[in-house]
């Protein structure tokens, strides 16, 4: 008898991260704080998508392994509770790879190549023409990461919306081709009508796209904070590192003295204050002074160091405790894989039935 899905009264939630580094403040406001808050309401599955890390660093397996462990530690440090939530590594779930193959047939090639998230990544990570075939395949793999769990909710940052749209298209097409669902069916009714896969609504975090600490690109756009772009403040950074990063962060380049009028808009210093400072009255009055040339960058940056340290330091300390017992992290990942495999294997079984390929 194959293991059957335990009936959980809670709806499922799926989201995750690529192990290309440690988690940063963009993850916190874009997704992580939502995840921590929703553990009671949802049956949460958090995937560490290690196969996707190979799309840009196939030559660095040891670094990918370290990042997997780092991200698991970051989850625990941020307050994800493995008793309530499932943390697992993608490559431990064979059903995901099998589903990827079938889903790949449902994605038109041209549609994939127009995907704006892929285009942005190729530009921002300076991949040029040197990306692998697997890099193009990763959005399809991500569809399988998600649909293997048939979740109700997928919390993501704004850069993932294009991938989520592709996921919705594939789910509709699969349900139409293989479950006999009428294409005119409303998205919310696909499962009720007998479809296997839900048409998922993405859930954006409080901040859709946090910028990094660096200067804008050639188009004048501030880049998103990203593990791979060397512009991130990590939730595991020491107070000293946080201070150095904030003091060196990009602000208004035209402002040379504290008495020069400054620009608040599109200025990471103020984006960070608006995002993280609990004292928004101070932020508004300091922004006015900044505009008027009545307050210095250094004073505002020092304030930001205090704000960010207060957020990060408790997480960093919890992380240090978990780091002392590496066996615990591995046990969490193994236990998570066992739970995730029960759900994903059941999805694959149902998918093969729908595909008429159950033999
Ligand atoms: P990489 O540079 O390797 O792509 P990343 O920093 O973009 O890493 P991902 O693992 O790709 O992180 O993203 C994990 C999740 O965090 C996704 O839902 C993504 O949308 C969200 N996220 C990442 N960066 C930000 C950000 N700066 N602001 C808001 N959300 C973000
Ligand atoms: Mg990314």
Coordinates of C-alpha atoms and ligand atoms in Angstrom, one line a residue:
X1 CA 0.0 0.0 0.0
X2 CA 1.4 3.4 -0.9
X3 CA 1.4 5.9 2.0
X4 CA -1.8 7.9 1.9
X5 CA -2.1 11.6 2.6
X6 CA -2.9 12.4 6.2
X7 CA -6.1 14.5 6.3
X8 CA -5.1 17.9 7.6
X9 CA -7.9 20.2 8.5
X10 CA -5.6 23.1 7.5
X11 CA -5.2 24.3 3.8
X12 CA -1.8 23.8 2.4
X13 CA 0.8 26.6 1.8
X14 CA 3.9 26.1 -0.4
X15 CA 6.8 28.5 -0.9
X16 CA 10.6 28.4 -0.7
X17 CA 14.0 29.6 -1.7
X18 CA 16.9 28.8 -4.0
X19 CA 20.0 27.9 -2.0
X20 CA 22.3 30.4 -3.6
X21 CA 23.3 32.1 -0.3
X22 CA 21.7 33.0 3.0
X23 CA 18.4 34.8 3.5
X24 CA 18.2 38.5 3.5
X25 CA 15.9 41.4 4.5
X26 CA 14.2 41.2 1.1
X27 CA 13.1 37.7 2.0
X28 CA 12.0 38.8 5.4
X29 CA 9.5 41.4 4.2
X30 CA 8.8 39.7 0.9
X31 CA 7.8 36.4 2.2
X32 CA 9.5 35.1 5.4
X33 CA 7.6 37.2 7.9
X34 CA 4.3 36.0 6.2
X35 CA 5.4 32.4 6.5
X36 CA 6.2 32.7 10.2
X37 CA 2.8 34.3 10.8
X38 CA 0.8 31.7 8.9
X39 CA 2.1 28.5 10.4
X40 CA -1.0 28.0 12.6
X41 CA -3.5 28.7 9.9
X42 CA -1.9 26.7 7.1
X43 CA -0.2 23.4 6.7
X44 CA 3.1 24.9 5.5
X45 CA 5.6 23.3 3.2
X46 CA 8.9 25.2 2.7
X47 CA 11.0 24.0 -0.2
X48 CA 14.8 24.5 -0.5
X49 CA 15.1 24.3 -4.2
X50 CA 18.6 22.9 -4.6
X51 CA 18.2 21.7 -8.1
X52 CA 17.5 25.3 -9.2
X53 CA 20.8 26.5 -7.6
X54 CA 22.6 24.3 -10.2
X55 CA 21.1 26.4 -13.0
X56 CA 23.7 29.1 -12.4
X57 CA 26.4 27.2 -10.3
X58 CA 26.6 23.7 -11.6
X59 CA 30.4 23.8 -10.9
X60 CA 29.9 24.6 -7.2
X61 CA 28.1 21.6 -5.5
X62 CA 29.8 22.1 -2.1
X63 CA 28.7 25.7 -2.0
X64 CA 25.1 24.6 -2.9
X65 CA 25.2 22.1 0.0
X66 CA 26.4 24.8 2.4
X67 CA 23.6 27.1 1.2
X68 CA 21.0 24.4 1.7
X69 CA 22.1 24.1 5.3
X70 CA 22.3 27.9 5.7
X71 CA 18.8 28.4 4.5
X72 CA 17.5 25.7 6.8
X73 CA 19.2 27.4 9.7
X74 CA 17.8 30.8 8.6
X75 CA 14.3 29.3 8.6
X76 CA 14.7 28.0 12.1
X77 CA 16.3 31.3 13.2
X78 CA 13.4 33.3 11.7
X79 CA 10.9 31.3 13.7
X80 CA 9.7 28.5 11.4
X81 CA 8.8 25.7 13.7
X82 CA 9.5 22.2 12.3
X83 CA 6.9 20.7 14.6
X84 CA 4.2 22.7 12.8
X85 CA 5.8 23.2 9.4
X86 CA 7.6 21.0 6.9
X87 CA 11.0 22.1 5.7
X88 CA 12.5 19.9 2.9
X89 CA 15.1 19.8 0.1
X90 CA 13.7 19.6 -3.4
X91 CA 16.0 16.8 -4.7
X92 CA 14.7 14.5 -2.0
X93 CA 11.3 14.5 -3.6
X94 CA 11.5 12.4 -6.8
X95 CA 7.8 13.2 -7.8
X96 CA 8.9 16.8 -8.5
X97 CA 11.3 15.7 -11.2
X98 CA 8.8 13.4 -12.8
X99 CA 6.1 16.1 -12.9
X100 CA 8.6 18.6 -14.4
X101 CA 8.8 16.4 -17.5
X102 CA 5.1 16.2 -18.1
X103 CA 4.6 19.9 -17.3
X104 CA 7.4 20.8 -19.8
X105 CA 5.1 19.6 -22.6
X106 CA 2.4 22.1 -21.6
X107 CA 4.6 25.2 -21.8
X108 CA 5.1 26.7 -25.3
X109 CA 8.8 27.4 -25.8
X110 CA 8.2 31.0 -27.0
X111 CA 6.1 31.7 -24.0
X112 CA 9.0 30.6 -21.7
X113 CA 11.5 32.8 -23.5
X114 CA 9.2 35.9 -23.1
X115 CA 9.1 35.3 -19.3
X116 CA 10.2 38.7 -17.9
X117 CA 11.6 37.2 -14.7
X118 CA 14.0 35.1 -16.8
X119 CA 15.0 38.1 -18.8
X120 CA 15.7 40.2 -15.7
X121 CA 17.7 37.4 -14.2
X122 CA 19.8 37.0 -17.4
X123 CA 20.5 40.7 -17.3
X124 CA 21.0 41.3 -13.6
X125 CA 23.1 38.2 -13.1
X126 CA 25.0 39.0 -16.3
X127 CA 24.5 35.5 -17.7
X128 CA 24.8 36.8 -21.3
X129 CA 24.4 33.9 -23.7
X130 CA 26.1 31.5 -21.3
X131 CA 23.1 30.2 -19.5
X132 CA 22.4 26.5 -19.6
X133 CA 19.4 24.7 -21.0
X134 CA 18.6 23.8 -17.4
X135 CA 18.3 27.6 -16.6
X136 CA 15.4 27.8 -19.0
X137 CA 13.9 24.7 -17.5
X138 CA 13.9 26.0 -14.0
X139 CA 10.5 27.9 -14.2
X140 CA 9.0 24.6 -15.3
X141 CA 10.6 22.8 -12.4
X142 CA 9.2 25.5 -10.2
X143 CA 5.7 24.7 -11.5
X144 CA 6.3 21.2 -10.3
X145 CA 7.6 22.4 -6.9
X146 CA 4.4 24.1 -6.4
X147 CA 1.8 21.9 -8.0
X148 CA 3.2 18.7 -6.4
X149 CA 1.7 20.1 -3.2
X150 CA -1.6 21.3 -4.7
X151 CA -1.4 24.3 -2.3
X152 CA -4.1 26.9 -1.6
X153 CA -1.6 29.7 -1.0
X154 CA 1.9 30.6 -2.4
X155 CA 3.5 33.6 -0.8
X156 CA 6.2 35.1 -3.0
X157 CA 8.0 38.3 -3.9
X158 CA 7.0 40.3 -7.0
X159 CA 9.8 38.9 -9.2
X160 CA 8.0 35.5 -9.0
X161 CA 4.6 36.6 -10.3
X162 CA 5.6 35.7 -13.9
X163 CA 6.5 32.2 -12.8
X164 CA 3.2 32.0 -10.9
X165 CA 1.3 33.0 -14.0
X166 CA 3.0 30.2 -15.9
X167 CA 2.0 27.8 -13.1
X168 CA -1.6 28.9 -13.4
X169 CA -1.5 28.3 -17.2
X170 CA -0.1 24.9 -16.8
X171 CA -2.6 23.9 -14.1
X172 CA -5.5 25.0 -16.3
X173 CA -4.1 23.2 -19.3
X174 CA -3.5 20.0 -17.4
X175 CA -7.0 20.1 -15.9
X176 CA -8.5 20.7 -19.4
X177 CA -6.5 18.1 -21.3
X178 CA -6.4 15.3 -18.7
X179 CA -9.3 15.9 -16.3
X180 CA -11.9 17.0 -18.8
X181 CA -12.4 20.4 -17.4
X182 CA -14.3 23.0 -19.5
X183 CA -11.9 25.9 -20.4
X184 CA -14.7 28.3 -19.5
X185 CA -14.5 27.2 -15.9
X186 CA -13.7 30.0 -13.4
X187 CA -10.2 29.7 -11.9
X188 CA -11.6 29.2 -8.4
X189 CA -13.9 26.3 -9.5
X190 CA -11.3 24.0 -11.2
X191 CA -10.9 21.6 -8.4
X192 CA -14.6 21.6 -7.5
X193 CA -15.3 20.7 -11.2
X194 CA -12.9 17.6 -10.9
X195 CA -9.6 19.1 -11.8
X196 CA -6.5 17.8 -10.1
X197 CA -4.6 21.1 -9.7
X198 CA -5.9 24.3 -8.1
X199 CA -5.3 27.6 -10.0
X200 CA -3.3 29.4 -7.4
X201 CA -3.6 33.0 -6.3
X202 CA -0.1 34.4 -5.4
X203 CA 0.2 36.2 -2.1
X204 CA 2.6 39.1 -2.1
X205 CA 4.3 40.2 1.1
X206 CA 4.1 43.6 2.8
X207 CA 6.9 44.8 0.5
X208 CA 6.7 43.4 -3.1
X209 CA 10.3 44.1 -4.0
X210 CA 12.8 45.4 -1.5
X211 CA 15.8 47.1 -3.1
X212 CA 19.4 46.3 -2.4
X213 CA 22.0 48.6 -0.8
X214 CA 23.8 49.3 -4.1
X215 CA 23.6 52.0 -6.8
X216 CA 21.0 51.9 -9.6
X217 CA 21.8 50.1 -12.9
X218 CA 22.4 51.8 -16.2
X219 CA 18.7 52.4 -16.7
X220 CA 18.5 54.3 -13.4
X221 CA 16.7 51.4 -11.7
X222 CA 17.5 50.3 -8.2
X223 CA 18.1 46.5 -8.2
X224 CA 16.2 44.2 -6.0
X225 CA 18.0 42.9 -2.9
X226 CA 19.3 39.6 -4.0
X227 CA 21.6 36.9 -2.7
X228 CA 23.4 36.8 -6.0
X229 CA 24.0 40.6 -6.5
X230 CA 26.2 41.4 -3.5
X231 CA 23.7 44.1 -2.3
X232 CA 22.0 42.2 0.6
X233 CA 21.8 42.6 4.4
X234 CA 21.4 39.0 5.7
X235 CA 19.3 38.1 8.7
X236 CA 22.5 36.3 10.0
X237 CA 24.7 39.4 9.7
X238 CA 26.5 40.5 12.9
X239 CA 25.8 44.0 14.2
X240 CA 29.2 45.1 13.0
X241 CA 28.5 43.9 9.4
X242 CA 25.1 45.5 9.4
X243 CA 26.7 48.8 10.5
X244 CA 29.3 48.6 7.7
X245 CA 26.8 47.8 5.1
X246 CA 24.4 50.6 6.1
X247 CA 27.2 53.1 6.4
X248 CA 28.4 52.2 2.9
X249 CA 25.0 52.0 1.3
X250 CA 23.9 54.1 -1.7
X251 CA 22.0 57.2 -0.9
X252 CA 21.5 60.5 -2.8
X253 CA 24.8 60.9 -4.8
X254 CA 24.2 64.6 -5.4
X255 CA 24.2 65.4 -1.7
X256 CA 27.7 66.1 -0.6
X257 CA 27.0 67.9 2.7
X258 CA 24.4 67.6 5.4
X259 CA 23.2 71.1 4.5
X260 CA 22.5 70.2 0.8
X261 CA 18.9 69.4 0.0
X262 CA 18.4 65.7 -0.4
X263 CA 16.1 63.5 -2.5
X264 CA 14.0 61.0 -0.5
X265 CA 12.4 59.2 -3.5
X266 CA 14.2 56.2 -4.8
X267 CA 16.8 56.5 -2.0
X268 CA 17.5 53.1 -0.3
X269 CA 18.2 54.9 3.0
X270 CA 14.6 56.1 3.1
X271 CA 13.1 53.0 1.5
X272 CA 14.7 51.0 4.4
X273 CA 13.5 53.4 7.0
X274 CA 10.0 53.3 5.6
X275 CA 10.1 49.5 5.5
X276 CA 11.7 48.7 8.8
X277 CA 11.5 51.6 11.3
X278 CA 8.7 51.1 13.8
X279 CA 8.8 54.9 14.5
X280 CA 7.2 56.2 11.3
X281 CA 6.6 59.6 12.8
X282 CA 10.4 60.0 13.2
X283 CA 10.8 58.8 9.6
X284 CA 8.4 61.4 8.2
X285 CA 9.9 64.3 10.1
X286 CA 13.5 63.2 9.2
X287 CA 12.5 62.9 5.6
X288 CA 11.4 66.5 5.6
X289 CA 14.6 67.6 7.3
X290 CA 16.6 65.6 4.7
X291 CA 14.8 67.4 1.8
X292 CA 15.5 70.7 3.5
X293 CA 19.2 69.9 4.1
X294 CA 18.7 70.0 7.9
X295 CA 19.9 66.5 8.8
X296 CA 22.9 64.5 7.9
X297 CA 23.2 61.1 6.1
X298 CA 25.3 59.8 8.9
X299 CA 22.7 60.5 11.6
X300 CA 20.0 58.8 9.5
X301 CA 22.2 55.8 8.7
X302 CA 23.1 55.3 12.4
X303 CA 19.4 55.3 13.2
X304 CA 18.9 52.7 10.5
X305 CA 21.7 50.5 11.9
X306 CA 19.8 50.5 15.3
X307 CA 16.5 49.6 13.7
X308 CA 17.9 46.8 11.6
X309 CA 20.1 45.4 14.4
X310 CA 17.0 45.2 16.7
X311 CA 15.2 43.1 14.0
X312 CA 18.1 40.9 13.0
X313 CA 20.0 40.3 16.3
X314 CA 17.4 38.0 18.0
X315 CA 17.3 35.9 14.8
X316 CA 21.1 35.8 14.6
X317 CA 21.4 34.6 18.2
X318 CA 18.8 31.9 17.7
X319 CA 20.8 30.8 14.6
X320 CA 24.0 30.5 16.6
X321 CA 22.2 28.1 18.9
X322 CA 21.0 25.9 16.0
X323 CA 24.5 26.0 14.4
X324 CA 25.8 24.2 17.5
X325 CA 23.8 21.2 16.7
X326 CA 24.2 20.4 12.9
X327 CA 22.6 17.0 13.5
X328 CA 19.3 18.7 14.4
X329 CA 19.1 20.6 11.1
X330 CA 19.7 17.4 9.1
X331 CA 17.1 15.6 11.1
X332 CA 14.6 18.4 10.4
X333 CA 15.3 18.1 6.7
X334 CA 15.0 14.3 6.7
X335 CA 11.7 14.4 8.6
X336 CA 10.5 17.1 6.3
X337 CA 11.4 15.1 3.2
X338 CA 9.4 12.1 4.5
X339 CA 6.3 14.3 5.1
X340 CA 6.7 16.1 1.8
X341 CA 7.1 12.8 -0.1
X342 CA 3.8 11.5 1.2
X343 CA 1.9 14.5 -0.4
X344 CA 4.0 14.7 -3.6
X345 CA 3.9 11.0 -4.3
X346 CA 0.1 11.1 -4.0
X347 CA -0.1 14.0 -6.4
X348 CA 2.1 12.1 -8.9
X349 CA -0.1 9.0 -8.6
X350 CA -3.2 11.1 -9.3
X351 CA -1.4 12.9 -12.2
X352 CA -0.4 9.6 -13.8
X353 CA -4.0 8.4 -13.5
X354 CA -5.2 11.6 -15.2
X355 CA -2.5 11.2 -17.9
X356 CA -3.7 7.6 -18.5
X357 CA -0.2 6.4 -17.6
X358 CA -0.9 4.3 -14.6
X359 CA 0.2 0.8 -15.4
Ligands
LIG1 P1 18.9 34.8 -6.3 O1 19.7 36.0 -6.3 O2 19.7 33.5 -6.2 O3 17.8 34.7 -7.3 P2 17.0 35.8 -4.4 O4 17.6 36.7 -3.4 O5 16.3 36.4 -5.6 O6 18.2 34.8 -4.9 P3 15.2 33.7 -4.3 O7 15.6 32.4 -3.6 O8 15.2 33.7 -5.8 O9 16.1 34.8 -3.7 O10 13.7 34.1 -3.8 C1 13.0 33.5 -2.8 C2 11.7 34.2 -2.5 O11 12.0 35.5 -1.9 C3 10.9 34.5 -3.7 O12 9.5 34.5 -3.3 C4 11.3 36.0 -4.0 O13 10.2 36.6 -4.7 C5 11.4 36.6 -2.7 N1 12.4 37.7 -2.7 C6 13.7 37.6 -3.1 N2 14.3 38.8 -3.0 C7 13.3 39.7 -2.7 C8 13.3 41.1 -2.5 N3 14.4 41.8 -2.6 N4 12.1 41.7 -2.1 C9 11.0 40.9 -1.9 N5 10.9 39.6 -2.1 C10 12.1 39.0 -2.5
LIG2 MG1 15.7 35.1 -7.3

